[in-house]
Coordinates of C-alpha atoms in Angstrom, one line a residue:
M273 CA -15.9 87.8 -110.5
Y274 CA -18.5 89.6 -108.5
R275 CA -15.9 91.8 -106.6
S276 CA -12.3 92.7 -106.7
H277 CA -12.4 94.2 -103.2
S278 CA -14.6 94.0 -100.1
C279 CA -16.5 97.0 -98.8
G280 CA -14.1 97.4 -96.0
E281 CA -10.7 97.4 -97.5
L282 CA -10.3 100.4 -99.8
R283 CA -7.9 103.2 -98.5
S284 CA -6.3 106.3 -99.8
S285 CA -3.5 104.1 -101.4
D286 CA -6.1 102.7 -103.7
I287 CA -7.0 106.1 -105.3
N288 CA -7.3 105.9 -109.1
K289 CA -7.8 102.1 -109.1
E290 CA -10.5 100.5 -111.0
V291 CA -12.5 98.3 -108.6
T292 CA -15.6 96.1 -108.6
L293 CA -17.7 95.9 -105.3
A294 CA -20.9 93.9 -104.4
G295 CA -23.0 94.2 -101.4
W296 CA -26.3 95.6 -99.9
V297 CA -27.5 99.1 -100.1
Q298 CA -27.3 100.5 -96.5
K299 CA -28.8 103.9 -97.4
S300 CA -28.8 106.4 -100.2
R301 CA -28.9 110.2 -100.2
D302 CA -30.3 111.8 -103.4
K303 CA -29.5 115.5 -104.0
G304 CA -30.9 115.5 -107.5
F305 CA -27.6 116.2 -109.3
M306 CA -25.6 113.8 -107.0
I307 CA -26.4 110.6 -105.3
W308 CA -24.4 108.9 -102.6
V309 CA -25.0 105.3 -101.7
D310 CA -23.5 103.4 -98.7
L311 CA -22.7 99.9 -99.9
R312 CA -22.2 97.3 -97.1
D313 CA -21.0 93.8 -96.9
R314 CA -19.6 91.7 -94.0
Y315 CA -16.3 93.7 -94.0
G316 CA -17.6 97.3 -93.9
I317 CA -19.1 100.2 -95.8
T318 CA -17.9 102.0 -98.9
Q319 CA -19.5 105.1 -100.2
L320 CA -20.5 105.2 -103.8
I321 CA -21.0 108.4 -105.8
F322 CA -23.1 109.1 -108.8
D323 CA -23.2 112.6 -110.3
E324 CA -24.9 113.9 -113.5
E325 CA -21.7 115.4 -114.9
R326 CA -19.8 112.1 -114.9
T327 CA -22.6 109.6 -114.7
P328 CA -24.8 108.6 -117.7
A329 CA -28.4 109.6 -117.3
A330 CA -29.7 106.1 -117.6
M331 CA -27.4 105.1 -114.7
M332 CA -28.5 108.1 -112.6
D333 CA -32.1 106.9 -113.0
K334 CA -31.0 103.4 -112.0
A335 CA -29.2 104.8 -108.9
K336 CA -32.3 106.7 -108.0
S337 CA -34.3 103.5 -107.9
L338 CA -32.1 101.8 -105.4
G339 CA -33.8 100.9 -102.0
R340 CA -32.5 99.7 -98.7
E341 CA -31.0 96.2 -98.8
F342 CA -31.0 96.0 -102.6
V343 CA -28.1 93.6 -103.7
V344 CA -26.0 95.4 -106.3
Q345 CA -22.7 95.2 -108.1
V346 CA -20.7 98.3 -109.1
T347 CA -17.6 99.0 -111.0
G348 CA -15.9 102.3 -110.8
T349 CA -12.8 104.3 -109.9
V350 CA -11.6 105.0 -106.3
I351 CA -11.4 108.8 -105.7
E352 CA -10.6 111.0 -102.7
R353 CA -13.6 111.8 -100.6
E354 CA -14.2 115.5 -100.1
S355 CA -16.0 115.2 -96.8
K356 CA -14.0 112.6 -95.0
N357 CA -15.7 110.2 -92.4
D358 CA -13.4 109.1 -89.6
K359 CA -16.0 106.8 -88.2
I360 CA -15.4 104.1 -90.9
K361 CA -12.2 102.7 -92.2
T362 CA -12.9 103.5 -95.7
G363 CA -13.8 107.2 -94.8
D364 CA -11.0 108.7 -96.9
I365 CA -12.3 107.5 -100.2
E366 CA -15.4 106.9 -102.3
V367 CA -16.0 105.0 -105.6
L368 CA -17.1 107.0 -108.7
V369 CA -19.4 104.4 -110.3
N370 CA -19.3 103.8 -114.0
K371 CA -21.3 100.5 -114.1
L372 CA -24.2 99.5 -111.9
E373 CA -26.1 96.2 -111.8
I374 CA -29.0 95.4 -109.6
L375 CA -28.5 91.7 -108.7
N376 CA -31.6 91.5 -106.6
E377 CA -34.3 94.0 -105.3
A378 CA -35.4 93.9 -101.7
K379 CA -38.6 94.6 -99.9
L380 CA -38.4 97.2 -97.2
P381 CA -37.1 95.4 -94.1
P382 CA -39.3 95.2 -91.0
F383 CA -36.6 97.0 -89.0
T384 CA -33.6 99.1 -89.8
I385 CA -30.4 97.2 -90.4
E386 CA -28.2 99.4 -88.2
D387 CA -26.3 99.0 -85.0
E388 CA -29.0 100.7 -83.0
T389 CA -32.1 99.2 -84.5
D390 CA -35.8 100.0 -84.0
G391 CA -36.7 96.2 -84.1
G392 CA -37.8 94.4 -80.9
E393 CA -36.4 91.0 -80.1
D394 CA -39.4 89.1 -81.4
I395 CA -39.4 90.6 -84.8
R396 CA -35.6 90.3 -85.0
M397 CA -35.8 86.6 -84.2
K398 CA -38.5 86.1 -86.9
Y399 CA -36.2 87.8 -89.5
R400 CA -32.9 86.5 -88.0
Y401 CA -31.3 86.5 -91.4
L402 CA -31.8 90.2 -91.6
D403 CA -30.6 90.7 -87.9
I404 CA -27.3 88.9 -88.8
R405 CA -26.5 91.7 -91.2
R406 CA -26.3 94.1 -88.3
N407 CA -22.8 94.7 -86.9
P408 CA -23.6 93.7 -83.3
V409 CA -24.9 90.2 -84.4
K410 CA -22.3 89.8 -87.2
D411 CA -19.4 90.7 -84.9
S412 CA -20.6 88.3 -82.3
L413 CA -20.7 85.4 -84.7
V414 CA -17.2 86.3 -86.0
F415 CA -16.0 86.5 -82.3
R416 CA -17.4 83.0 -81.7
H417 CA -15.6 81.8 -84.8
K418 CA -12.3 83.2 -83.4
V419 CA -12.9 81.6 -80.0
S420 CA -13.5 78.2 -81.7
M421 CA -10.4 78.4 -83.7
E422 CA -8.3 79.3 -80.8
V423 CA -9.7 76.3 -78.8
R424 CA -8.9 74.0 -81.8
K425 CA -5.4 75.4 -82.0
Y426 CA -4.7 75.0 -78.4
L427 CA -6.0 71.5 -78.0
S428 CA -4.5 70.3 -81.3
D429 CA -1.1 71.6 -80.2
K430 CA -1.5 69.7 -76.9
G431 CA -2.0 66.4 -78.8
F432 CA -5.8 66.2 -78.6
I433 CA -7.6 64.4 -81.4
D434 CA -11.0 65.7 -82.7
V435 CA -13.3 62.7 -82.9
E436 CA -17.0 62.8 -83.9
T437 CA -19.4 60.8 -81.8
P438 CA -23.0 59.7 -82.7
Y439 CA -26.0 62.0 -82.5
L440 CA -28.6 59.1 -82.5
I441 CA -28.0 57.3 -79.3
K442 CA -30.0 55.6 -76.4
S443 CA -32.2 57.4 -74.0
T444 CA -31.0 57.2 -70.3
P445 CA -33.0 58.1 -67.2
E446 CA -30.2 60.2 -65.6
G447 CA -29.9 64.0 -66.0
A448 CA -32.4 66.3 -67.9
R449 CA -35.1 64.9 -70.2
D450 CA -34.0 63.7 -73.6
F451 CA -35.2 64.7 -76.9
V452 CA -36.3 61.5 -78.5
V453 CA -36.3 60.5 -82.2
P454 CA -38.6 57.8 -83.5
S455 CA -37.1 55.0 -85.6
R456 CA -39.1 54.1 -88.7
M457 CA -37.2 50.9 -89.4
N458 CA -37.6 49.7 -85.7
A459 CA -41.3 50.4 -85.0
G460 CA -42.1 51.6 -81.5
Q461 CA -38.4 52.2 -80.7
F462 CA -36.6 55.5 -80.3
Y463 CA -33.3 57.1 -80.4
A464 CA -32.4 60.0 -78.1
L465 CA -30.3 63.1 -79.0
P466 CA -27.2 63.3 -76.7
Q467 CA -27.2 65.5 -73.6
S468 CA -23.4 65.1 -73.9
P469 CA -21.0 62.5 -75.5
Q470 CA -20.2 61.3 -72.0
T471 CA -20.1 57.5 -72.5
F472 CA -18.6 57.7 -76.0
K473 CA -15.6 59.7 -74.8
Q474 CA -15.0 57.2 -72.1
L475 CA -15.1 54.4 -74.7
L476 CA -12.6 56.3 -76.7
M477 CA -10.3 56.3 -73.7
V478 CA -10.8 52.5 -73.5
G479 CA -10.0 52.5 -77.2
G480 CA -6.6 54.1 -76.4
M481 CA -7.2 57.5 -78.0
D482 CA -5.7 59.1 -74.9
K483 CA -6.6 62.7 -75.6
Y484 CA -10.0 63.5 -77.3
F485 CA -11.9 66.6 -78.0
Q486 CA -15.0 67.7 -79.9
I487 CA -16.8 70.9 -80.4
V488 CA -20.3 69.3 -80.3
K489 CA -24.0 69.9 -80.3
C490 CA -25.8 68.7 -77.3
F491 CA -29.5 68.6 -76.5
R492 CA -31.6 68.9 -73.3
D493 CA -35.3 69.2 -73.1
E494 CA -35.4 71.4 -70.0
D495 CA -36.8 74.8 -68.9
L496 CA -35.1 77.6 -70.6
R497 CA -33.7 81.0 -69.5
A498 CA -31.5 83.7 -71.0
D499 CA -28.3 81.6 -70.9
R500 CA -29.8 78.3 -71.7
Q501 CA -31.0 76.8 -75.1
P502 CA -32.5 73.4 -75.9
E503 CA -29.5 72.8 -78.2
F504 CA -26.2 74.1 -77.2
T505 CA -22.5 73.5 -78.0
Q506 CA -19.8 72.0 -75.8
I507 CA -16.1 71.9 -76.0
D508 CA -15.9 68.2 -74.9
C509 CA -12.7 66.8 -73.7
E510 CA -11.3 63.6 -72.2
M511 CA -7.8 62.4 -71.1
A512 CA -6.5 59.0 -70.1
F513 CA -3.8 58.2 -67.5
V514 CA -4.4 61.4 -65.6
E515 CA -5.3 62.7 -62.1
Q516 CA -7.3 65.7 -61.2
E517 CA -4.4 68.0 -61.2
D518 CA -3.3 67.1 -64.7
I519 CA -6.7 68.1 -66.1
L520 CA -6.8 71.3 -64.2
E521 CA -3.4 72.3 -65.5
V522 CA -4.4 71.7 -69.2
F523 CA -7.6 73.6 -69.0
E524 CA -6.2 76.4 -66.9
G525 CA -3.7 76.8 -69.7
M526 CA -6.5 76.8 -72.4
T527 CA -8.5 79.5 -70.4
R528 CA -5.4 81.5 -69.9
H529 CA -4.7 81.2 -73.7
L530 CA -8.2 82.4 -74.7
L531 CA -8.1 85.3 -72.3
K532 CA -4.7 86.4 -73.7
E533 CA -5.4 85.8 -77.4
I534 CA -9.1 87.0 -77.5
N535 CA -9.2 89.6 -74.8
G536 CA -5.5 90.7 -74.4
V537 CA -5.8 89.9 -70.6
D538 CA -3.1 88.1 -68.6
V539 CA -4.5 86.0 -65.8
D540 CA -2.0 84.3 -63.4
K541 CA -4.2 83.1 -60.6
F542 CA -6.8 80.3 -60.8
P543 CA -7.6 80.0 -57.1
R544 CA -9.1 76.7 -55.8
M545 CA -12.1 76.7 -53.5
L546 CA -13.9 73.8 -51.8
F547 CA -17.5 73.4 -52.7
D548 CA -18.5 73.7 -49.0
D549 CA -16.5 76.9 -48.7
A550 CA -18.2 78.4 -51.8
M551 CA -21.6 77.6 -50.4
R552 CA -20.6 79.0 -46.9
L553 CA -19.0 82.2 -48.2
Y554 CA -21.1 83.0 -51.4
G555 CA -24.2 80.9 -51.2
N556 CA -23.7 79.1 -54.5
D557 CA -21.2 76.9 -56.3
K558 CA -20.2 79.4 -59.0
P559 CA -19.2 82.5 -57.0
D560 CA -18.2 85.8 -58.6
I561 CA -14.9 86.7 -56.9
R562 CA -14.4 90.0 -58.7
F563 CA -15.7 91.7 -55.6
G564 CA -16.0 91.0 -51.9
M565 CA -19.3 90.9 -49.8
E566 CA -18.5 87.5 -48.5
F567 CA -21.1 85.9 -46.2
G568 CA -20.8 86.3 -42.4
E569 CA -22.6 83.7 -40.4
L570 CA -24.3 85.4 -37.3
N571 CA -25.8 82.6 -35.4
E572 CA -23.4 83.0 -32.5
V573 CA -23.7 86.7 -32.3
A574 CA -27.4 87.1 -33.1
Q575 CA -29.3 84.2 -31.5
H576 CA -28.7 85.1 -27.9
K577 CA -31.5 87.8 -27.6
E578 CA -35.2 87.7 -27.6
F579 CA -35.6 88.2 -31.4
G580 CA -37.6 85.1 -32.3
V581 CA -37.0 85.5 -36.1
F582 CA -33.3 84.8 -35.6
N583 CA -33.7 82.4 -32.8
N584 CA -36.0 80.1 -34.7
A585 CA -33.8 80.1 -37.9
E586 CA -31.4 77.4 -38.9
L587 CA -29.0 80.1 -40.3
V588 CA -28.6 83.8 -39.7
V589 CA -26.3 85.3 -42.4
G590 CA -25.3 88.7 -43.6
I591 CA -23.3 90.7 -46.1
A592 CA -21.8 94.2 -45.9
I593 CA -22.8 96.4 -48.8
P594 CA -19.8 98.8 -49.4
G595 CA -20.9 102.4 -49.0
G596 CA -24.5 101.2 -48.4
N597 CA -25.2 103.5 -45.5
K598 CA -25.8 106.3 -47.9
H599 CA -29.0 104.6 -48.9
T600 CA -32.2 106.3 -47.7
R601 CA -34.8 104.5 -45.7
K602 CA -36.9 104.4 -48.8
E603 CA -34.1 102.9 -50.9
I604 CA -33.6 100.3 -48.2
D605 CA -37.3 99.4 -48.2
K606 CA -37.0 98.9 -52.0
I607 CA -34.1 96.4 -51.3
I608 CA -36.4 94.6 -48.8
D609 CA -39.1 94.5 -51.4
W610 CA -36.6 93.0 -53.9
V611 CA -35.7 90.1 -51.7
R612 CA -39.4 89.5 -51.0
R613 CA -40.0 88.9 -54.7
P614 CA -41.2 85.4 -55.6
Q615 CA -38.0 84.8 -57.6
V616 CA -36.0 85.4 -54.4
G617 CA -38.5 84.2 -51.8
A618 CA -37.2 85.9 -48.6
L619 CA -39.8 86.8 -46.0
G620 CA -37.9 90.0 -45.1
M621 CA -34.6 91.5 -44.3
V622 CA -32.9 92.9 -41.2
Y623 CA -30.5 95.8 -41.8
C624 CA -27.8 97.6 -39.8
R625 CA -26.3 101.0 -40.7
C626 CA -22.5 101.4 -39.9
N627 CA -22.3 105.2 -39.2
D628 CA -19.1 107.1 -39.9
D629 CA -18.6 107.9 -36.2
G630 CA -18.4 104.2 -35.3
T631 CA -22.0 103.9 -34.1
F632 CA -24.6 101.5 -35.4
K633 CA -28.4 101.9 -36.2
S634 CA -30.3 98.8 -37.0
S635 CA -34.0 97.9 -37.8
V636 CA -33.9 95.7 -34.7
D637 CA -32.4 98.1 -32.1
K638 CA -35.1 97.0 -29.7
F639 CA -33.3 93.6 -29.3
Y640 CA -29.7 94.4 -29.9
N641 CA -27.2 96.9 -28.4
Q642 CA -24.2 98.7 -29.8
G643 CA -21.9 95.8 -28.7
D644 CA -24.0 93.2 -30.5
L645 CA -24.1 95.2 -33.7
A646 CA -20.3 95.7 -33.5
K647 CA -20.0 92.0 -33.5
W648 CA -22.2 91.8 -36.6
A649 CA -19.9 94.3 -38.4
E650 CA -16.9 92.2 -37.3
V651 CA -18.2 89.0 -38.6
T652 CA -19.4 90.5 -41.9
G653 CA -16.3 92.6 -42.4
A654 CA -18.3 95.8 -42.4
K655 CA -16.6 99.2 -42.2
A656 CA -17.9 102.7 -41.4
G657 CA -20.2 103.8 -44.2
D658 CA -21.4 100.2 -45.0
L659 CA -24.8 98.7 -44.8
I660 CA -25.2 95.2 -43.2
C661 CA -28.1 93.2 -44.8
V662 CA -29.1 90.1 -42.8
L663 CA -31.4 87.1 -43.9
S664 CA -32.4 84.1 -41.8
G665 CA -34.2 80.8 -42.3
E666 CA -33.4 77.3 -43.6
T667 CA -29.7 77.0 -44.5
N668 CA -29.9 76.2 -48.2
K669 CA -32.8 78.6 -49.0
V670 CA -31.3 81.6 -47.1
R671 CA -27.9 81.1 -48.7
A672 CA -29.6 81.1 -52.2
Q673 CA -31.6 84.3 -51.2
L674 CA -28.5 86.1 -49.9
S675 CA -26.5 85.1 -52.9
A676 CA -29.1 86.6 -55.2
L677 CA -29.0 89.9 -53.1
R678 CA -25.2 89.9 -53.2
M679 CA -25.2 89.7 -57.0
E680 CA -28.0 92.3 -57.4
M681 CA -26.2 94.8 -55.2
A682 CA -22.9 94.1 -57.0
E683 CA -24.7 94.9 -60.3
R684 CA -26.2 98.2 -58.9
L685 CA -22.7 99.2 -57.5
G686 CA -21.0 98.6 -60.8
L687 CA -18.8 95.9 -59.3
R688 CA -19.3 93.3 -62.2
N689 CA -17.0 94.8 -64.8
P690 CA -17.2 92.7 -67.9
K691 CA -13.7 93.5 -68.8
E692 CA -12.3 92.1 -65.7
F693 CA -11.9 88.3 -65.5
A694 CA -11.7 86.3 -62.3
P695 CA -11.4 82.5 -62.9
L696 CA -11.9 80.0 -60.0
W697 CA -11.8 76.3 -59.7
V698 CA -14.5 74.8 -57.4
I699 CA -13.6 71.3 -56.2
D700 CA -14.7 68.5 -54.0
F701 CA -18.4 68.5 -54.8
P702 CA -20.8 66.1 -53.1
L703 CA -20.9 62.9 -55.1
L704 CA -24.7 62.5 -54.5
E705 CA -27.5 64.9 -53.9
L706 CA -30.7 64.1 -51.9
D707 CA -33.9 64.6 -53.6
E708 CA -36.1 65.9 -50.8
E709 CA -39.4 64.9 -52.5
T710 CA -38.5 61.2 -53.2
G711 CA -35.9 60.8 -50.4
H712 CA -33.5 59.2 -53.0
Y713 CA -30.1 60.2 -53.9
H714 CA -29.0 61.2 -57.5
A715 CA -25.7 61.9 -59.0
M716 CA -24.8 65.6 -58.6
H717 CA -22.8 65.5 -61.8
H718 CA -23.4 62.1 -63.5
P719 CA -23.3 58.4 -62.5
F720 CA -19.9 58.0 -64.0
T721 CA -18.0 60.4 -61.6
S722 CA -15.6 58.8 -59.2
P723 CA -15.7 59.4 -55.6
K724 CA -12.7 61.0 -54.0
P725 CA -10.0 58.3 -53.1
G726 CA -10.7 56.5 -49.8
Q727 CA -14.3 57.5 -49.7
L728 CA -16.0 54.7 -51.6
E729 CA -16.9 52.9 -48.4
L730 CA -18.9 55.8 -47.1
L731 CA -21.5 55.1 -49.9
D732 CA -22.9 52.4 -47.6
T733 CA -22.8 54.3 -44.3
D734 CA -23.1 58.0 -45.1
P735 CA -23.8 58.6 -48.9
G736 CA -24.4 62.3 -48.4
A737 CA -20.9 62.8 -46.9
V738 CA -19.0 61.3 -50.0
K739 CA -17.1 63.8 -52.1
A740 CA -16.7 63.6 -55.8
N741 CA -13.5 63.7 -57.7
A742 CA -15.2 66.6 -59.6
Y743 CA -14.3 70.2 -60.4
D744 CA -16.0 73.2 -62.1
L745 CA -14.3 76.1 -63.7
V746 CA -16.1 79.3 -62.9
L747 CA -15.5 82.7 -64.6
N748 CA -17.1 85.9 -63.3
G749 CA -19.9 84.1 -61.5
N750 CA -20.7 81.7 -64.4
E751 CA -19.9 78.1 -64.6
I752 CA -18.0 77.8 -67.9
G753 CA -16.8 74.2 -67.6
G754 CA -17.1 71.1 -65.4
G755 CA -15.8 67.6 -65.3
S756 CA -14.5 64.8 -63.1
I757 CA -12.2 61.8 -62.8
R758 CA -14.3 58.9 -64.0
I759 CA -15.0 55.4 -62.6
H760 CA -13.1 52.9 -64.7
D761 CA -13.7 49.8 -62.7
K762 CA -16.8 47.7 -63.5
Q763 CA -17.6 46.7 -59.9
I764 CA -17.3 50.3 -58.6
Q765 CA -19.5 51.5 -61.4
A766 CA -22.0 48.7 -60.6
T767 CA -22.0 49.9 -56.9
M768 CA -22.5 53.5 -57.9
L769 CA -25.5 52.6 -60.0
R770 CA -27.0 50.5 -57.1
H771 CA -26.8 53.4 -54.8
L772 CA -28.5 55.5 -57.5
G773 CA -31.5 53.2 -57.4
F774 CA -30.7 51.0 -60.4
S775 CA -31.5 47.3 -60.1
E776 CA -28.8 45.0 -61.5
E777 CA -31.0 44.4 -64.6
E778 CA -31.7 48.1 -65.1
A779 CA -28.0 48.9 -64.8
K780 CA -27.1 46.2 -67.3
A781 CA -29.9 47.4 -69.8
Q782 CA -28.9 51.0 -69.5
F783 CA -25.1 50.9 -69.2
G784 CA -24.0 47.3 -69.7
F785 CA -22.0 48.3 -72.9
L786 CA -19.8 50.6 -70.8
M787 CA -19.3 48.3 -67.9
D788 CA -18.5 45.5 -70.3
A789 CA -15.9 47.8 -72.0
F790 CA -14.3 48.2 -68.6
E791 CA -13.5 44.5 -68.4
Y792 CA -11.1 44.9 -71.4
G793 CA -8.5 47.2 -69.8
A794 CA -10.0 50.6 -69.1
P795 CA -7.3 53.2 -68.2
P796 CA -7.8 55.8 -65.5
H797 CA -9.4 58.7 -67.2
G798 CA -11.2 62.0 -66.7
G799 CA -12.2 65.0 -68.6
L800 CA -14.1 68.3 -68.8
A801 CA -16.6 70.0 -70.9
F802 CA -16.9 73.8 -71.5
G803 CA -20.1 75.3 -72.5
L804 CA -18.9 77.1 -75.7
D805 CA -22.0 79.4 -76.0
R806 CA -21.6 80.7 -72.4
L807 CA -17.8 80.9 -72.7
V808 CA -18.1 83.0 -75.9
A809 CA -20.6 85.3 -74.3
I810 CA -18.5 86.0 -71.1
L811 CA -15.4 86.6 -73.3
G812 CA -17.4 89.0 -75.3
G813 CA -18.6 90.9 -72.2
Q814 CA -22.1 89.5 -72.1
E815 CA -23.9 86.9 -70.0
T816 CA -26.7 86.1 -72.3
I817 CA -25.8 83.6 -75.1
R818 CA -28.5 84.3 -77.6
D819 CA -26.6 86.8 -79.8
F820 CA -23.6 84.5 -80.1
I821 CA -25.8 81.7 -81.7
A822 CA -26.6 82.1 -85.4
F823 CA -30.2 80.9 -85.2
P824 CA -31.3 80.7 -81.4
K825 CA -34.6 79.5 -80.0
N826 CA -36.7 81.9 -77.9
N827 CA -37.5 81.5 -74.3
S828 CA -40.2 78.9 -75.2
G829 CA -37.8 76.8 -77.1
R830 CA -39.3 77.9 -80.4
D831 CA -37.6 79.0 -83.6
V832 CA -40.0 81.6 -84.7
M833 CA -38.2 82.1 -88.0
I834 CA -39.0 78.6 -89.4
D835 CA -41.8 78.1 -87.0
A836 CA -40.5 75.0 -85.2
P837 CA -41.4 72.7 -83.5
A838 CA -44.4 72.0 -85.8
T839 CA -46.9 69.2 -86.3
I840 CA -46.2 66.5 -88.9
D841 CA -48.9 65.0 -91.1
N842 CA -50.6 61.8 -90.3
D843 CA -48.8 59.8 -93.1
Q844 CA -45.5 60.5 -91.4
L845 CA -46.9 59.5 -87.9
K846 CA -48.3 56.3 -89.4
E847 CA -44.9 55.5 -91.0
L848 CA -43.3 56.1 -87.6
S849 CA -45.9 53.8 -85.9
I850 CA -46.9 56.8 -83.8
Q851 CA -50.5 57.4 -82.7
L852 CA -51.3 60.7 -80.9
D853 CA -54.0 60.7 -78.3
M854 CA -55.4 64.2 -78.5
E855 CA -58.1 63.6 -75.9
E856 CA -57.7 65.4 -72.6

């Protein structure tokens, strides 16, 4: 055997034991007559000692030749360490080596394999297999494993069955762009990689599986950002004979279980918030409720004067920044510059200081008196010492802008504590969303989402008013899961597809298999999918998912380690009946 113990398990109780260890050389210190080597594996570090009094000369020479990241096997005796190290678990002992074998030499790594490394992100992604040896990345992958196992345990204990669904499926026009896969045996035809197993899990409910789950890879060819990858992992779930409340109860329980088992945190409250209220109070559908700064709509108290900017706006809305009155004019100007950035898009910002003596000082004192500004403070909940920040414009745009400012100021004020967890259900989403460019409606979630009971008739008269029987689970300002009660009636599904612009022929071609299945006794059903990558990152105190994925893509969707995507040779293209037109 290569090792009798790992490099993280030896303690004082093991002194005088003969042991065999294997791992990587973290570093060595050569004092001439004595050499210390830190040997590392996944479990920790053990210090090895070679000295000329007790170590043969040939082995001393071998020890002197060891470089960083050499793979070695050693046998020796556990002895008490003279200079103990309380920073590592094995710090009370060391191993006096009597046998050393170099299993593999190593080139000098392009960055140091330490917690605090000198390697930038690009170089670490290129040599990701080396980056994984560092504790922060290794620990993140171990943490992900722990979360996944707790998910499997919880769902299995609740009677859910893990079922695999196909990866090579049919492309559909709904949602994000598909990744497509050419079929050699069916020239000119293509599979698509699944954006989710949505239709298959519904078919499993028709098949009587009752409770399904799968930790599954999904694929979306869409623009990337820090918390998004072209391939990602979902905890995909579906249940039959359920209503919305049944699903919320099960997955509240799972989230509570994870927070307790993984983070040692007890969370009792999972408040419910209507989508409309989330947009009105926070400007987005995934509000972070760990802190206040709720929106105050100021139209009634700000549009009665001669200030045209407000008078011409569809919405005037503000937030109170706690303790913000301490900001200097220069600091406030920087906040104004921040909201003017293209990423936010505001044209400017009006502000009002709430002084300790109960008076107010605003950037628009020419138009508003103390009584007016007191009403601003009342609407926004501002107190003495706060700063009121006000934006105005078209409703949807200004809400998004103020939401961005709210999150930025919370970050600056240290209000987004990663060790504090505030879950929230957002419910009653719109069923349909209007595309302003085309004037057509599309499904806010997906075309299989059921409208709220009693609202189906509104599809013909006021489609924008129809609410979906849908729900999102939000944690600390991030959507970690979302789902809905599904349509399980063929005629209702056909009506939904018609309102989404599908002709009868298109609906049959794309989704005929599902609607045909509904004719054979489809039960009422619904489900939810968690984004595992994002869930793990948030439970781990982060909001970017990359370090919790073993081999992530970069912001351009590339794997720089294996250099993918890449071209393929002409013979492969010919075999796949693909001809590339390289002309502009």
